[in-house]
């Protein structure tokens, strides 16, 4: 009897049969390598996923310019020396740095304010006299008068200078130095005044009335005068009024408007009378503020306000921005009003007593070549 041995049958080798299906080779064993182009049931290889996230690692590099922003703000720390006033005294500017412009002296302000008059004396009148002098005759005197009127000293002062030259030098030669000396003496005589400053009441409050046309510089002058008085220990109470102001809610009293409007000037006179009823002898001062840039128009203003308000003195405002400061001469000549104060700028201390000697010296500060 034959016995079947199942283990004795020879197992066929792969080479003897057809290849196994792909499903049986899809699961590799340990250490087996699967080609990258051979698909598998578990999807794409996991090792390719990190490669797709690599660009995310480069994001910090794109944000690097933001770290450089503080460098752009560095120039702001290097302020110019002129913008550090607290350090200016301790650290003066070197030779290469710009220095602040020095403050102009009182004489310098007056020279600028009288520039128009000085220019005429230095050019037209000098040419008329000449280096060798000029014979004083009617033709010379007429021409001299015409040139003097071109300045802001007015007709009457110009006439007095002409008459003085006629009486002293007629028929003889006059030199430029002689003419200047004669004119200087006459202007000094016209401008002579007892003094400047405020006339204070002997007792009780002192009332100072300030008048002038619109835009003449009243508000600025009042502020400067207040600063001066408070600095001297005075107590100041300010009261404002106007007959007409475009932006006002109510129109009361007057601080001055055009001197040609009779109704407004009448109200100005009324204010003065009301003040006098409340405080005897008040107002103690009536200051007329004149715009130095107005030139000869200031004479018309002085006439109208002097009659209506009884002005006692003049504040010559805006003297730092004009060359027509010679207008003070005809006003003093015609109305006898002293120039008490001059305005030289916008700062509180740009307000000074009028000095006749300095004014006349600046007026005739010409080049003397004879």
mmCIF file of C-alpha atoms in Angstrom:
data_model
loop_
_atom_site.group_PDB
_atom_site.id
_atom_site.type_symbol
_atom_site.label_atom_id
_atom_site.label_comp_id
_atom_site.label_asym_id
_atom_site.label_seq_id
_atom_site.Cartn_x
_atom_site.Cartn_y
_atom_site.Cartn_z
ATOM 1 C CA UNK A 1 0.000 0.000 0.000
ATOM 2 C CA UNK A 2 1.284 3.354 -0.933
ATOM 3 C CA UNK A 3 1.364 6.215 1.658
ATOM 4 C CA UNK A 4 0.830 9.869 0.461
ATOM 5 C CA UNK A 5 3.174 12.326 2.002
ATOM 6 C CA UNK A 6 1.952 15.837 1.543
ATOM 7 C CA UNK A 7 5.321 17.207 2.638
ATOM 8 C CA UNK A 8 7.139 15.355 0.011
ATOM 9 C CA UNK A 9 5.692 17.364 -2.891
ATOM 10 C CA UNK A 10 8.163 19.780 -4.343
ATOM 11 C CA UNK A 11 7.100 23.442 -3.895
ATOM 12 C CA UNK A 12 7.208 25.175 -7.181
ATOM 13 C CA UNK A 13 9.579 28.221 -7.359
ATOM 14 C CA UNK A 14 8.446 31.601 -8.583
ATOM 15 C CA UNK A 15 10.376 31.149 -11.716
ATOM 16 C CA UNK A 16 8.357 28.125 -12.638
ATOM 17 C CA UNK A 17 4.971 29.945 -12.495
ATOM 18 C CA UNK A 18 3.556 33.311 -13.532
ATOM 19 C CA UNK A 19 4.429 36.313 -11.346
ATOM 20 C CA UNK A 20 2.380 36.934 -8.259
ATOM 21 C CA UNK A 21 -0.321 39.633 -8.393
ATOM 22 C CA UNK A 22 0.763 43.128 -7.441
ATOM 23 C CA UNK A 23 -1.415 42.968 -4.318
ATOM 24 C CA UNK A 24 0.776 40.264 -2.809
ATOM 25 C CA UNK A 25 3.936 42.364 -3.262
ATOM 26 C CA UNK A 26 2.503 45.605 -2.011
ATOM 27 C CA UNK A 27 3.553 45.082 1.598
ATOM 28 C CA UNK A 28 7.275 45.017 1.858
ATOM 29 C CA UNK A 29 9.064 43.443 4.729
ATOM 30 C CA UNK A 30 11.611 44.976 6.977
ATOM 31 C CA UNK A 31 14.392 46.603 5.037
ATOM 32 C CA UNK A 32 12.488 46.384 1.778
ATOM 33 C CA UNK A 33 12.643 49.378 -0.589
ATOM 34 C CA UNK A 34 9.613 50.549 -2.546
ATOM 35 C CA UNK A 35 10.299 52.609 -5.681
ATOM 36 C CA UNK A 36 8.934 56.141 -5.525
ATOM 37 C CA UNK A 37 7.027 55.683 -8.784
ATOM 38 C CA UNK A 38 5.204 52.534 -7.593
ATOM 39 C CA UNK A 39 1.744 53.342 -6.089
ATOM 40 C CA UNK A 40 0.727 51.873 -2.770
ATOM 41 C CA UNK A 41 -2.569 51.424 -0.966
ATOM 42 C CA UNK A 42 -1.571 53.808 1.890
ATOM 43 C CA UNK A 43 -1.211 56.926 -0.357
ATOM 44 C CA UNK A 44 1.847 59.137 -1.042
ATOM 45 C CA UNK A 45 4.931 58.625 1.055
ATOM 46 C CA UNK A 46 4.942 60.516 4.341
ATOM 47 C CA UNK A 47 8.538 61.606 3.884
ATOM 48 C CA UNK A 48 7.547 64.093 1.110
ATOM 49 C CA UNK A 49 5.306 66.213 3.409
ATOM 50 C CA UNK A 50 8.101 68.110 5.216
ATOM 51 C CA UNK A 51 9.429 69.286 1.830
ATOM 52 C CA UNK A 52 6.142 71.137 1.166
ATOM 53 C CA UNK A 53 6.380 73.022 4.503
ATOM 54 C CA UNK A 54 9.945 74.232 3.980
ATOM 55 C CA UNK A 55 8.970 77.669 2.631
ATOM 56 C CA UNK A 56 7.274 78.412 5.987
ATOM 57 C CA UNK A 57 10.690 78.263 7.646
ATOM 58 C CA UNK A 58 11.791 81.264 5.533
ATOM 59 C CA UNK A 59 9.082 83.659 6.853
ATOM 60 C CA UNK A 60 11.235 85.191 9.605
ATOM 61 C CA UNK A 61 13.696 86.252 6.896
ATOM 62 C CA UNK A 62 10.961 88.312 5.193
ATOM 63 C CA UNK A 63 10.244 90.204 8.455
ATOM 64 C CA UNK A 64 13.852 91.242 8.996
ATOM 65 C CA UNK A 65 13.447 94.782 7.515
ATOM 66 C CA UNK A 66 11.084 95.628 10.384
ATOM 67 C CA UNK A 67 14.017 95.260 12.782
ATOM 68 C CA UNK A 68 15.797 98.128 10.984
ATOM 69 C CA UNK A 69 13.100 100.744 11.744
ATOM 70 C CA UNK A 70 14.867 102.260 14.803
ATOM 71 C CA UNK A 71 17.795 103.137 12.509
ATOM 72 C CA UNK A 72 15.484 105.383 10.435
ATOM 73 C CA UNK A 73 14.573 107.444 13.527
ATOM 74 C CA UNK A 74 18.153 108.190 14.526
ATOM 75 C CA UNK A 75 18.422 111.555 12.683
ATOM 76 C CA UNK A 76 15.637 112.956 14.900
ATOM 77 C CA UNK A 77 17.981 112.719 17.896
ATOM 78 C CA UNK A 78 20.492 115.051 16.259
ATOM 79 C CA UNK A 79 18.688 118.379 16.863
ATOM 80 C CA UNK A 80 20.342 121.597 15.683
ATOM 81 C CA UNK A 81 22.001 123.614 18.408
ATOM 82 C CA UNK A 82 19.566 126.499 17.906
ATOM 83 C CA UNK A 83 16.655 124.230 18.945
ATOM 84 C CA UNK A 84 18.198 123.446 22.331
ATOM 85 C CA UNK A 85 17.800 126.753 24.229
ATOM 86 C CA UNK A 86 18.387 125.036 27.575
ATOM 87 C CA UNK A 87 21.829 123.927 26.452
ATOM 88 C CA UNK A 88 22.790 127.107 24.623
ATOM 89 C CA UNK A 89 24.221 128.853 27.672
ATOM 90 C CA UNK A 90 26.230 125.849 28.840
ATOM 91 C CA UNK A 91 27.432 124.920 25.363
ATOM 92 C CA UNK A 92 28.029 128.019 23.214
ATOM 93 C CA UNK A 93 28.009 127.523 19.462
ATOM 94 C CA UNK A 94 31.336 126.895 17.795
ATOM 95 C CA UNK A 95 32.828 129.144 15.161
ATOM 96 C CA UNK A 96 31.320 127.090 12.345
ATOM 97 C CA UNK A 97 27.750 127.327 13.715
ATOM 98 C CA UNK A 98 25.420 130.233 13.036
ATOM 99 C CA UNK A 99 25.010 132.748 15.825
ATOM 100 C CA UNK A 100 21.642 134.407 16.706
ATOM 101 C CA UNK A 101 21.230 137.929 15.360
ATOM 102 C CA UNK A 102 22.033 140.562 18.000
ATOM 103 C CA UNK A 103 19.221 142.747 19.246
ATOM 104 C CA UNK A 104 19.041 146.120 17.559
ATOM 105 C CA UNK A 105 19.810 149.100 19.774
ATOM 106 C CA UNK A 106 17.391 151.957 20.348
ATOM 107 C CA UNK A 107 19.497 154.155 18.088
ATOM 108 C CA UNK A 108 19.411 151.447 15.414
ATOM 109 C CA UNK A 109 15.606 151.277 15.568
ATOM 110 C CA UNK A 110 15.374 155.047 15.238
ATOM 111 C CA UNK A 111 17.757 155.100 12.285
ATOM 112 C CA UNK A 112 15.599 152.543 10.496
ATOM 113 C CA UNK A 113 12.445 154.493 11.320
ATOM 114 C CA UNK A 114 13.965 157.707 9.935
ATOM 115 C CA UNK A 115 15.506 156.049 6.907
ATOM 116 C CA UNK A 116 13.427 158.037 4.423
ATOM 117 C CA UNK A 117 14.460 161.405 5.839
ATOM 118 C CA UNK A 118 18.108 160.380 6.209
ATOM 119 C CA UNK A 119 18.145 159.109 2.616
ATOM 120 C CA UNK A 120 17.004 162.491 1.297
ATOM 121 C CA UNK A 121 19.651 164.283 3.345
ATOM 122 C CA UNK A 122 22.340 161.857 2.160
ATOM 123 C CA UNK A 123 21.461 161.986 -1.532
ATOM 124 C CA UNK A 124 19.303 164.816 -2.891
ATOM 125 C CA UNK A 125 20.337 167.570 -0.498
ATOM 126 C CA UNK A 126 24.001 166.489 -0.562
ATOM 127 C CA UNK A 127 23.943 166.682 -4.360
ATOM 128 C CA UNK A 128 22.327 170.113 -4.125
ATOM 129 C CA UNK A 129 25.024 171.479 -1.821
ATOM 130 C CA UNK A 130 27.951 169.637 -3.408
ATOM 131 C CA UNK A 131 31.383 168.937 -1.948
ATOM 132 C CA UNK A 132 32.539 172.520 -2.485
ATOM 133 C CA UNK A 133 29.420 174.104 -0.994
ATOM 134 C CA UNK A 134 26.687 176.146 -2.675
ATOM 135 C CA UNK A 135 25.942 179.834 -2.954
ATOM 136 C CA UNK A 136 22.750 180.622 -1.064
ATOM 137 C CA UNK A 137 20.347 182.408 -3.379
ATOM 138 C CA UNK A 138 16.607 182.213 -4.101
ATOM 139 C CA UNK A 139 17.035 179.320 -6.505
ATOM 140 C CA UNK A 140 18.970 177.291 -3.937
ATOM 141 C CA UNK A 141 16.504 178.087 -1.139
ATOM 142 C CA UNK A 142 13.499 177.053 -3.250
ATOM 143 C CA UNK A 143 15.137 173.772 -4.194
ATOM 144 C CA UNK A 144 16.188 173.113 -0.587
ATOM 145 C CA UNK A 145 12.639 173.660 0.626
ATOM 146 C CA UNK A 146 11.246 171.306 -2.040
ATOM 147 C CA UNK A 147 13.636 168.525 -1.030
ATOM 148 C CA UNK A 148 12.954 168.943 2.686
ATOM 149 C CA UNK A 149 9.224 168.627 2.069
ATOM 150 C CA UNK A 150 9.904 165.241 0.421
ATOM 151 C CA UNK A 151 10.806 163.933 3.860
ATOM 152 C CA UNK A 152 8.188 163.324 6.539
ATOM 153 C CA UNK A 153 9.210 166.339 8.622
ATOM 154 C CA UNK A 154 6.386 168.416 7.163
ATOM 155 C CA UNK A 155 6.029 171.792 5.465
ATOM 156 C CA UNK A 156 6.338 173.992 8.555
ATOM 157 C CA UNK A 157 9.626 172.480 9.823
ATOM 158 C CA UNK A 158 11.026 172.531 6.276
ATOM 159 C CA UNK A 159 10.142 176.210 6.044
ATOM 160 C CA UNK A 160 11.898 176.978 9.332
ATOM 161 C CA UNK A 161 15.086 175.280 8.152
ATOM 162 C CA UNK A 162 15.003 177.200 4.866
ATOM 163 C CA UNK A 163 14.497 180.505 6.646
ATOM 164 C CA UNK A 164 17.345 179.766 9.038
ATOM 165 C CA UNK A 165 19.755 179.091 6.143
ATOM 166 C CA UNK A 166 18.604 182.266 4.389
ATOM 167 C CA UNK A 167 19.206 184.456 7.415
ATOM 168 C CA UNK A 168 22.640 182.983 8.171
ATOM 169 C CA UNK A 169 24.166 182.353 4.730
ATOM 170 C CA UNK A 170 22.399 184.460 2.086
ATOM 171 C CA UNK A 171 24.962 185.662 -0.462
ATOM 172 C CA UNK A 172 27.564 183.232 0.919
ATOM 173 C CA UNK A 173 28.447 179.611 0.433
ATOM 174 C CA UNK A 174 26.875 177.035 2.728
ATOM 175 C CA UNK A 175 28.515 173.675 3.342
ATOM 176 C CA UNK A 176 26.691 170.442 4.038
ATOM 177 C CA UNK A 177 27.908 170.427 7.641
ATOM 178 C CA UNK A 178 26.499 173.960 8.127
ATOM 179 C CA UNK A 179 23.124 172.949 6.739
ATOM 180 C CA UNK A 180 22.978 169.847 8.930
ATOM 181 C CA UNK A 181 23.898 171.825 12.054
ATOM 182 C CA UNK A 182 21.208 174.426 11.378
ATOM 183 C CA UNK A 183 18.538 171.783 10.663
ATOM 184 C CA UNK A 184 19.510 169.795 13.760
ATOM 185 C CA UNK A 185 19.105 172.834 16.031
ATOM 186 C CA UNK A 186 15.672 173.621 14.602
ATOM 187 C CA UNK A 187 14.338 170.058 14.894
ATOM 188 C CA UNK A 188 15.672 169.782 18.455
ATOM 189 C CA UNK A 189 13.796 172.981 19.334
ATOM 190 C CA UNK A 190 10.572 171.678 17.754
ATOM 191 C CA UNK A 191 10.794 168.274 19.437
ATOM 192 C CA UNK A 192 11.760 169.586 22.881
ATOM 193 C CA UNK A 193 9.364 168.357 25.550
ATOM 194 C CA UNK A 194 9.205 168.272 29.316
ATOM 195 C CA UNK A 195 9.488 164.529 29.579
ATOM 196 C CA UNK A 196 7.845 161.208 28.954
ATOM 197 C CA UNK A 197 5.979 158.748 31.092
ATOM 198 C CA UNK A 198 2.513 158.722 32.609
ATOM 199 C CA UNK A 199 1.031 161.556 34.659
ATOM 200 C CA UNK A 200 -0.320 159.679 37.659
ATOM 201 C CA UNK A 201 -3.126 160.945 39.861
ATOM 202 C CA UNK A 202 -2.038 162.379 43.208
ATOM 203 C CA UNK A 203 -4.506 160.029 44.897
ATOM 204 C CA UNK A 204 -6.911 157.327 43.865
ATOM 205 C CA UNK A 205 -6.934 155.544 40.537
ATOM 206 C CA UNK A 206 -5.231 156.931 37.448
ATOM 207 C CA UNK A 207 -7.370 156.727 34.310
ATOM 208 C CA UNK A 208 -5.533 156.380 31.003
ATOM 209 C CA UNK A 209 -7.633 156.674 27.882
ATOM 210 C CA UNK A 210 -6.137 155.194 24.698
ATOM 211 C CA UNK A 211 -7.532 156.228 21.303
ATOM 212 C CA UNK A 212 -6.677 155.761 17.645
ATOM 213 C CA UNK A 213 -8.006 154.533 14.333
ATOM 214 C CA UNK A 214 -8.602 150.873 13.576
ATOM 215 C CA UNK A 215 -5.371 148.953 13.053
ATOM 216 C CA UNK A 216 -3.074 151.638 14.433
ATOM 217 C CA UNK A 217 -1.709 149.347 17.155
ATOM 218 C CA UNK A 218 -3.885 150.241 20.161
ATOM 219 C CA UNK A 219 -4.308 146.719 21.528
ATOM 220 C CA UNK A 220 -0.611 145.889 21.306
ATOM 221 C CA UNK A 221 0.362 149.234 22.826
ATOM 222 C CA UNK A 222 -2.103 148.782 25.701
ATOM 223 C CA UNK A 223 -0.681 145.316 26.403
ATOM 224 C CA UNK A 224 2.871 146.675 26.459
ATOM 225 C CA UNK A 225 1.886 149.573 28.712
ATOM 226 C CA UNK A 226 0.110 147.139 31.047
ATOM 227 C CA UNK A 227 3.218 144.973 31.194
ATOM 228 C CA UNK A 228 5.315 148.017 32.099
ATOM 229 C CA UNK A 229 2.935 149.155 34.831
ATOM 230 C CA UNK A 230 2.486 145.718 36.409
ATOM 231 C CA UNK A 231 6.256 145.194 36.344
ATOM 232 C CA UNK A 232 6.521 148.395 38.370
ATOM 233 C CA UNK A 233 4.098 147.000 40.968
ATOM 234 C CA UNK A 234 0.945 148.752 39.749
ATOM 235 C CA UNK A 235 -2.496 147.140 39.652
ATOM 236 C CA UNK A 236 -4.139 147.518 36.260
ATOM 237 C CA UNK A 237 -7.787 147.179 35.265
ATOM 238 C CA UNK A 238 -8.525 147.158 31.529
ATOM 239 C CA UNK A 239 -11.800 148.217 29.977
ATOM 240 C CA UNK A 240 -12.388 147.879 26.220
ATOM 241 C CA UNK A 241 -14.965 149.682 24.121
ATOM 242 C CA UNK A 242 -15.689 150.592 20.517
ATOM 243 C CA UNK A 243 -18.340 152.419 18.538
ATOM 244 C CA UNK A 244 -18.319 149.757 15.868
ATOM 245 C CA UNK A 245 -16.544 146.435 15.509
ATOM 246 C CA UNK A 246 -17.669 143.914 12.913
ATOM 247 C CA UNK A 247 -17.358 140.879 15.213
ATOM 248 C CA UNK A 248 -18.756 142.483 18.363
ATOM 249 C CA UNK A 249 -22.019 141.395 20.028
ATOM 250 C CA UNK A 250 -22.713 144.880 21.334
ATOM 251 C CA UNK A 251 -21.347 148.203 20.134
ATOM 252 C CA UNK A 252 -20.611 150.504 23.059
ATOM 253 C CA UNK A 253 -18.367 153.479 23.668
ATOM 254 C CA UNK A 254 -15.319 153.868 21.420
ATOM 255 C CA UNK A 255 -11.681 153.021 21.284
ATOM 256 C CA UNK A 256 -11.418 155.108 18.126
ATOM 257 C CA UNK A 257 -12.267 154.732 14.495
ATOM 258 C CA UNK A 258 -11.778 156.935 11.459
ATOM 259 C CA UNK A 259 -11.281 160.527 12.543
ATOM 260 C CA UNK A 260 -13.416 161.745 9.612
ATOM 261 C CA UNK A 261 -16.617 160.220 11.015
ATOM 262 C CA UNK A 262 -18.150 162.962 13.130
ATOM 263 C CA UNK A 263 -20.649 160.761 14.959
ATOM 264 C CA UNK A 264 -17.903 158.461 16.193
ATOM 265 C CA UNK A 265 -15.725 161.322 17.341
ATOM 266 C CA UNK A 266 -18.708 162.800 19.201
ATOM 267 C CA UNK A 267 -19.095 159.544 21.132
ATOM 268 C CA UNK A 268 -15.410 159.727 21.997
ATOM 269 C CA UNK A 269 -15.946 163.154 23.543
ATOM 270 C CA UNK A 270 -18.919 161.799 25.472
ATOM 271 C CA UNK A 271 -16.792 159.026 27.004
ATOM 272 C CA UNK A 272 -14.330 161.588 28.268
ATOM 273 C CA UNK A 273 -17.131 163.606 29.882
ATOM 274 C CA UNK A 274 -18.609 160.525 31.580
ATOM 275 C CA UNK A 275 -15.218 159.581 33.007
ATOM 276 C CA UNK A 276 -14.767 163.079 34.383
ATOM 277 C CA UNK A 277 -18.141 162.873 36.184
ATOM 278 C CA UNK A 278 -17.163 159.666 37.961
ATOM 279 C CA UNK A 279 -13.542 160.565 38.755
ATOM 280 C CA UNK A 280 -12.611 164.242 38.993
ATOM 281 C CA UNK A 281 -9.653 165.296 36.795
ATOM 282 C CA UNK A 282 -9.902 162.034 34.875
ATOM 283 C CA UNK A 283 -8.813 160.885 32.404
ATOM 284 C CA UNK A 284 -5.329 161.766 33.591
ATOM 285 C CA UNK A 285 -3.794 160.722 30.274
ATOM 286 C CA UNK A 286 -5.270 160.461 26.787
ATOM 287 C CA UNK A 287 -2.788 158.654 24.579
ATOM 288 C CA UNK A 288 -3.195 158.770 20.818
ATOM 289 C CA UNK A 289 -1.717 155.695 19.106
ATOM 290 C CA UNK A 290 -0.420 156.492 15.629
ATOM 291 C CA UNK A 291 0.727 153.968 13.063
ATOM 292 C CA UNK A 292 4.215 155.065 12.011
ATOM 293 C CA UNK A 293 3.689 153.501 8.597
ATOM 294 C CA UNK A 294 0.812 155.929 7.905
ATOM 295 C CA UNK A 295 3.176 158.809 7.143
ATOM 296 C CA UNK A 296 1.453 162.144 6.557
ATOM 297 C CA UNK A 297 -1.988 160.585 7.103
ATOM 298 C CA UNK A 298 -1.079 160.452 10.787
ATOM 299 C CA UNK A 299 -1.321 164.258 10.910
ATOM 300 C CA UNK A 300 -5.004 164.089 9.949
ATOM 301 C CA UNK A 301 -5.572 161.450 12.618
ATOM 302 C CA UNK A 302 -3.853 163.599 15.244
ATOM 303 C CA UNK A 303 -6.032 166.582 14.372
ATOM 304 C CA UNK A 304 -9.330 164.719 14.639
ATOM 305 C CA UNK A 305 -8.574 162.859 17.869
ATOM 306 C CA UNK A 306 -6.892 165.809 19.541
ATOM 307 C CA UNK A 307 -10.032 167.895 19.145
ATOM 308 C CA UNK A 308 -12.460 165.158 20.226
ATOM 309 C CA UNK A 309 -10.575 163.470 23.051
ATOM 310 C CA UNK A 310 -8.143 166.137 24.224
ATOM 311 C CA UNK A 311 -5.034 164.013 23.681
ATOM 312 C CA UNK A 312 -2.104 164.552 26.051
ATOM 313 C CA UNK A 313 0.526 162.437 24.319
ATOM 314 C CA UNK A 314 1.373 160.165 21.408
ATOM 315 C CA UNK A 315 2.365 156.532 21.177
ATOM 316 C CA UNK A 316 4.270 156.063 17.928
ATOM 317 C CA UNK A 317 3.574 152.406 17.146
ATOM 318 C CA UNK A 318 5.158 150.051 14.599
ATOM 319 C CA UNK A 319 8.326 152.115 14.494
ATOM 320 C CA UNK A 320 10.349 148.961 13.836
ATOM 321 C CA UNK A 321 8.695 148.365 10.463
ATOM 322 C CA UNK A 322 8.696 151.768 8.783
ATOM 323 C CA UNK A 323 10.958 154.429 7.334
ATOM 324 C CA UNK A 324 8.436 157.234 7.952
ATOM 325 C CA UNK A 325 9.187 158.032 11.583
ATOM 326 C CA UNK A 326 9.780 161.667 10.710
ATOM 327 C CA UNK A 327 6.016 162.232 10.969
ATOM 328 C CA UNK A 328 6.471 162.913 14.698
ATOM 329 C CA UNK A 329 8.041 166.294 13.823
ATOM 330 C CA UNK A 330 5.017 167.978 12.142
ATOM 331 C CA UNK A 331 2.638 166.529 14.737
ATOM 332 C CA UNK A 332 4.706 168.038 17.514
ATOM 333 C CA UNK A 333 5.011 171.296 15.538
ATOM 334 C CA UNK A 334 1.293 171.654 14.769
ATOM 335 C CA UNK A 335 -0.426 170.230 17.837
ATOM 336 C CA UNK A 336 2.218 170.499 20.544
ATOM 337 C CA UNK A 337 1.627 166.843 21.485
ATOM 338 C CA UNK A 338 4.658 165.123 22.998
ATOM 339 C CA UNK A 339 5.681 161.674 21.807
ATOM 340 C CA UNK A 340 5.657 159.710 25.059
ATOM 341 C CA UNK A 341 6.259 156.130 23.914
ATOM 342 C CA UNK A 342 7.457 154.270 20.857
ATOM 343 C CA UNK A 343 6.611 150.714 19.848
ATOM 344 C CA UNK A 344 9.516 148.675 18.507
ATOM 345 C CA UNK A 345 8.102 145.185 18.004
ATOM 346 C CA UNK A 346 5.655 142.575 19.256
ATOM 347 C CA UNK A 347 7.351 141.474 22.489
ATOM 348 C CA UNK A 348 6.146 142.890 25.832
ATOM 349 C CA UNK A 349 9.378 144.793 26.430
ATOM 350 C CA UNK A 350 9.478 146.309 22.905
ATOM 351 C CA UNK A 351 8.100 149.561 24.288
ATOM 352 C CA UNK A 352 10.292 152.496 25.237
ATOM 353 C CA UNK A 353 10.194 156.099 26.367
ATOM 354 C CA UNK A 354 10.746 158.529 23.521
ATOM 355 C CA UNK A 355 14.203 160.096 23.707
ATOM 356 C CA UNK A 356 14.428 163.407 21.833
ATOM 357 C CA UNK A 357 18.236 163.508 21.750
ATOM 358 C CA UNK A 358 18.516 160.030 20.249
ATOM 359 C CA UNK A 359 15.743 160.801 17.775
ATOM 360 C CA UNK A 360 17.440 163.955 16.478
ATOM 361 C CA UNK A 361 20.846 162.234 16.381
ATOM 362 C CA UNK A 362 19.417 159.393 14.282
ATOM 363 C CA UNK A 363 17.589 161.847 12.031
ATOM 364 C CA UNK A 364 20.823 163.626 11.090
ATOM 365 C CA UNK A 365 23.171 160.649 11.174
ATOM 366 C CA UNK A 366 24.426 161.418 7.647
ATOM 367 C CA UNK A 367 27.794 160.972 5.985
ATOM 368 C CA UNK A 368 29.616 164.227 6.524
ATOM 369 C CA UNK A 369 32.153 164.681 3.723
ATOM 370 C CA UNK A 370 32.510 168.447 3.965
#
